[in-house]
């Protein structure tokens, strides 16, 4: 191994996630869903993955979280090749899906206990983690109620609690604030900011540009499976003429026509 | 191991809280076993499985009526009724009682039949002994015996009753012919001897011609011994309980495909599967946990149905379920059947896109497989084509194996082919599910 390669390997290992030239072509589709996507996420940062409908965000999240295999390209999480070593990578990551991925007939605590055991947690450590997670999302008092009795905002917070239970080093958040009241949304954003301070890296997708502007230290805007802008949101806004917000930048990059 | 245990525990907890699922898994097969066993127990009464009350109208009041009555009594399973509400029954009231469905059939012995049969027998025997030069009288008409049947009486039982009556009539005819024959033969011999030797023959000689005894006409030479084809001596005769308890228990086991497929689809639709697959746990562990949980539930369900067959049904007046003498064979077939059902549930849950699709197709396919498998009507009673199709139903394999053990007293060797078929079905459905999931994993479609 040359010195340069070793240096590159160390750099990759320092990054929370590195995706290089990732291509995904679905069977039967004429155009690729992802076409040479490059992403680099630093440790402890919230990275915004933005794009209109059909841009390839869900495919990118699915590949980066080991759910789908890329057609081509290379992805590492803290230096671990996720295609070759998915099980090792899974120990470091966690996903908060857009759907309320909880068993409605179980209580919040029972849901978390099940997920915790799947991460290999047990005994007092498991109970402590459940307590911490519920406490972080403000559901400590409601942990023994069944999820189907929760309001929309409570369900979203419980969904987040399941994501942070394992103390992941990289957390994927797929539109975690969609369809909830302002108070719950505000609370989730505050909790995510606190989580960032603990060193957890996050990849965050949202259609709310003000959220991304507020939370994310880096963003990538993708369209038609390709990265069309990447960097610090403020720098990108400043660099683009006529843009005073991330919303303006987003429209400038992807247009205002409706995507279905 | 912790992950597998966690998944089993979670599935059991979810099932415990799913009231509709519990109804499908426990109450439905229990109700079906109870209702169908009791109903079929009653049907057996109408087709001869138990004692049947029949009406008997004897307008002749002579020996033929008595002989037929004796024959019907020998039938064993018939209770002969000659009076209703203290009144002698006539043909009209008997017919009305049959039409009303109060009785399954009625035998009418027409008036003067005994005399007519005797005359006819005398005529036939005389004719057989006479020479051509004696003029023949016209045939004597013998009135027909009439049997009224309730239209619901099954063909097999109807044939048995008619055959029994035929036997009674035939034996009486033989006896009557023999009696006339033994009466006429010495006279005829006397006449022939006298014609041949002339008046020189001693009258004493003619009187000494031996008289024939009538015993020969009614003495049986060959017997028929009925035996049930069990592999060993076994006292249990197949009853509705022996058929229905394993049949509906299997039906209940296979109905787990609905909640099982439903839980898989809900996990997929709610993003749960997405979350689970990003966790450090293999899909095989998740599926195994689900399968083991449902196997445990099905075992409890089977025990529950057995308790109904052993305790509840006998309490309601049916016979008790007998389970043969090979508990190992029962356990092996039970586990194989449960695995086949869970495999089918997983395949359905993997392939179906919506819960509605899975519940509709799952329920209908299980009902069809049950009908083909002999759960509702025994396979041997089906048309030949259906019997051939039935060979492809996993419920038929399971039920056949259970009947082999419970009724034919088979053991593990006897049911090995069915066990192999059920386990192959499980492996096949799991492979289909795996290849479908693998295709989705690779292609994202």
Short mmCIF file of C-alpha atoms in Angstrom, two decimals, chain A residues 14-206:
data_model
loop_
_atom_site.label_atom_id
_atom_site.label_comp_id
_atom_site.label_asym_id
_atom_site.label_seq_id
_atom_site.Cartn_x
_atom_site.Cartn_y
_atom_site.Cartn_z
CA UNK A 14 -12.37 10.13 9.47
CA UNK A 15 -15.46 10.90 7.42
CA UNK A 16 -18.86 9.76 8.64
CA UNK A 17 -19.83 8.85 5.12
CA UNK A 18 -18.20 8.97 1.73
CA UNK A 19 -20.11 8.09 -1.44
CA UNK A 20 -18.21 8.03 -4.70
CA UNK A 21 -19.69 7.84 -8.20
CA UNK A 22 -22.74 5.97 -6.97
CA UNK A 23 -24.97 4.71 -9.77
CA UNK A 24 -28.28 2.92 -9.37
CA UNK A 25 -30.26 1.61 -12.32
CA UNK A 26 -33.51 -0.13 -11.49
CA UNK A 27 -34.38 -3.17 -13.53
CA UNK A 28 -36.60 -2.21 -16.46
CA UNK A 29 -35.82 1.51 -16.15
CA UNK A 30 -34.21 3.37 -19.06
CA UNK A 31 -32.60 6.10 -16.95
CA UNK A 32 -30.56 5.72 -13.76
CA UNK A 33 -32.14 6.76 -10.45
CA UNK A 34 -28.67 7.82 -9.29
CA UNK A 35 -26.07 8.83 -11.81
CA UNK A 36 -22.61 9.26 -10.31
CA UNK A 37 -23.60 10.75 -6.96
CA UNK A 38 -20.75 12.00 -4.75
CA UNK A 39 -21.29 12.87 -1.10
CA UNK A 40 -18.94 13.45 1.78
CA UNK A 41 -20.27 13.83 5.34
CA UNK A 42 -18.02 14.97 8.15
CA UNK A 43 -18.17 13.56 11.64
CA UNK A 44 -20.65 15.34 13.88
CA UNK A 45 -22.32 17.36 11.16
CA UNK A 46 -25.93 17.47 9.97
CA UNK A 47 -25.83 16.98 6.26
CA UNK A 48 -28.89 17.99 4.24
CA UNK A 49 -29.87 15.82 1.29
CA UNK A 50 -32.25 18.00 -0.71
CA UNK A 51 -34.03 17.60 -3.99
CA UNK A 52 -37.43 17.67 -5.68
CA UNK A 53 -39.68 14.61 -5.88
CA UNK A 54 -38.10 11.86 -7.98
CA UNK A 55 -34.62 13.38 -7.72
CA UNK A 56 -33.20 10.20 -6.17
CA UNK A 57 -33.19 11.10 -2.43
CA UNK A 58 -34.99 7.92 -1.30
CA UNK A 59 -32.76 5.76 -3.49
CA UNK A 60 -29.67 7.49 -2.08
CA UNK A 61 -30.86 7.01 1.53
CA UNK A 62 -31.77 3.36 0.82
CA UNK A 63 -28.33 2.63 -0.64
CA UNK A 64 -26.43 4.53 2.05
CA UNK A 65 -28.35 2.74 4.81
CA UNK A 66 -27.59 -0.70 3.26
CA UNK A 67 -31.17 -1.39 2.15
CA UNK A 68 -30.32 -1.38 -1.57
CA UNK A 69 -27.19 -2.35 -3.42
CA UNK A 70 -25.76 0.22 -5.79
CA UNK A 71 -25.29 -0.77 -9.44
CA UNK A 72 -21.86 0.87 -9.30
CA UNK A 73 -19.87 3.06 -6.99
CA UNK A 74 -18.37 2.92 -3.54
CA UNK A 75 -19.76 3.94 -0.15
CA UNK A 76 -18.02 3.89 3.19
CA UNK A 77 -19.33 4.69 6.67
CA UNK A 78 -16.48 5.54 9.04
CA UNK A 79 -14.20 3.74 6.60
CA UNK A 80 -16.29 0.58 6.36
CA UNK A 81 -17.31 -0.45 2.86
CA UNK A 82 -21.07 -0.92 3.27
CA UNK A 83 -21.45 -3.16 0.22
CA UNK A 84 -18.78 -5.59 1.37
CA UNK A 85 -19.42 -5.34 5.10
CA UNK A 86 -23.07 -4.36 5.54
CA UNK A 87 -23.38 -5.99 8.96
CA UNK A 88 -20.42 -4.01 10.33
CA UNK A 89 -21.83 -0.81 8.88
CA UNK A 90 -25.26 -1.49 10.37
CA UNK A 91 -23.79 -1.38 13.87
CA UNK A 92 -22.85 2.26 13.28
CA UNK A 93 -25.98 3.60 11.63
CA UNK A 94 -29.64 4.04 12.35
CA UNK A 95 -32.57 5.08 10.19
CA UNK A 96 -35.61 7.16 11.08
CA UNK A 97 -37.95 6.44 8.20
CA UNK A 98 -40.52 8.86 6.87
CA UNK A 99 -43.27 6.46 8.02
CA UNK A 100 -44.04 5.92 11.70
CA UNK A 101 -42.08 2.68 11.80
CA UNK A 102 -43.38 1.49 15.17
CA UNK A 103 -45.77 -1.27 16.17
CA UNK A 104 -48.96 0.59 17.04
CA UNK A 105 -50.22 -2.18 19.35
CA UNK A 106 -47.06 -2.07 21.46
CA UNK A 107 -46.23 0.66 23.93
CA UNK A 108 -43.38 3.06 23.12
CA UNK A 109 -41.25 1.28 25.72
CA UNK A 110 -42.04 -2.19 24.28
CA UNK A 111 -41.13 -0.95 20.79
CA UNK A 112 -37.83 0.43 22.04
CA UNK A 113 -37.12 -2.72 24.05
CA UNK A 114 -37.52 -4.83 20.91
CA UNK A 115 -35.30 -2.59 18.80
CA UNK A 116 -32.72 -2.38 21.58
CA UNK A 117 -32.47 -6.16 21.77
CA UNK A 118 -31.91 -6.29 18.01
CA UNK A 119 -28.88 -4.02 18.64
CA UNK A 120 -27.69 -6.52 21.23
CA UNK A 121 -28.61 -4.41 24.25
CA UNK A 122 -29.96 -6.17 27.34
CA UNK A 123 -30.60 -5.82 31.03
CA UNK A 124 -30.11 -2.54 32.83
CA UNK A 125 -28.16 -1.05 29.94
CA UNK A 126 -31.19 -1.57 27.69
CA UNK A 127 -33.59 -0.07 30.24
CA UNK A 128 -31.29 2.93 30.74
CA UNK A 129 -31.09 3.53 26.99
CA UNK A 130 -34.87 3.32 26.66
CA UNK A 131 -35.27 5.81 29.50
CA UNK A 132 -32.70 8.18 27.94
CA UNK A 133 -34.28 8.01 24.48
CA UNK A 134 -37.79 8.62 25.78
CA UNK A 135 -36.50 11.43 27.95
CA UNK A 136 -34.75 13.08 24.99
CA UNK A 137 -37.92 13.20 22.91
CA UNK A 138 -40.15 14.24 25.82
CA UNK A 139 -42.05 10.94 26.10
CA UNK A 140 -40.70 9.76 29.44
CA UNK A 141 -44.12 9.96 31.06
CA UNK A 142 -45.98 8.34 28.17
CA UNK A 143 -43.65 5.41 27.49
CA UNK A 144 -46.12 2.80 28.74
CA UNK A 145 -48.93 3.88 26.45
CA UNK A 146 -49.57 2.10 23.20
CA UNK A 147 -48.34 3.96 20.15
CA UNK A 148 -51.74 3.98 18.41
CA UNK A 149 -53.07 6.22 21.19
CA UNK A 150 -50.39 8.87 20.50
CA UNK A 151 -50.95 12.13 18.60
CA UNK A 152 -49.14 12.65 15.28
CA UNK A 153 -46.39 14.68 16.97
CA UNK A 154 -45.89 12.09 19.71
CA UNK A 155 -45.61 9.33 17.13
CA UNK A 156 -42.93 11.32 15.27
CA UNK A 157 -41.01 11.80 18.52
CA UNK A 158 -41.31 8.11 19.37
CA UNK A 159 -40.08 7.35 15.84
CA UNK A 160 -37.04 9.50 16.55
CA UNK A 161 -36.51 7.85 19.95
CA UNK A 162 -36.25 4.48 18.17
CA UNK A 163 -33.63 5.98 15.85
CA UNK A 164 -31.39 7.31 18.63
CA UNK A 165 -31.78 4.31 20.98
CA UNK A 166 -28.62 2.58 19.77
CA UNK A 167 -26.57 5.82 19.99
CA UNK A 168 -25.68 5.57 16.29
CA UNK A 169 -22.63 7.34 14.92
CA UNK A 170 -24.54 8.09 11.74
CA UNK A 171 -28.28 8.77 11.79
CA UNK A 172 -30.39 8.91 8.62
CA UNK A 173 -33.48 11.08 9.01
CA UNK A 174 -36.00 10.85 6.20
CA UNK A 175 -38.35 13.82 6.55
CA UNK A 176 -38.69 13.42 10.31
CA UNK A 177 -40.98 16.43 10.77
CA UNK A 178 -43.50 15.82 7.99
CA UNK A 179 -47.15 16.35 8.89
CA UNK A 180 -46.84 17.44 12.52
CA UNK A 181 -47.74 20.51 14.56
CA UNK A 182 -45.31 23.41 14.97
CA UNK A 183 -44.56 22.65 18.63
CA UNK A 184 -43.59 19.04 17.99
CA UNK A 185 -41.59 20.10 14.93
CA UNK A 186 -39.73 22.73 16.94
CA UNK A 187 -39.02 20.19 19.67
CA UNK A 188 -37.64 17.65 17.20
CA UNK A 189 -35.34 20.27 15.63
CA UNK A 190 -34.07 21.26 19.08
CA UNK A 191 -33.41 17.64 19.98
CA UNK A 192 -31.54 17.08 16.73
CA UNK A 193 -29.33 20.11 17.42
CA UNK A 194 -28.56 18.69 20.88
CA UNK A 195 -27.83 15.29 19.35
CA UNK A 196 -25.37 16.90 16.97
CA UNK A 197 -23.51 18.27 19.97
CA UNK A 198 -22.99 14.71 21.21
CA UNK A 199 -21.02 13.95 18.03
CA UNK A 200 -23.72 12.09 16.12
CA UNK A 201 -23.51 12.66 12.37
CA UNK A 202 -26.82 12.99 10.54
CA UNK A 203 -28.03 12.83 6.98
CA UNK A 204 -31.25 14.73 6.80
CA UNK A 205 -33.80 14.88 4.00
CA UNK A 206 -36.61 17.38 4.07
#
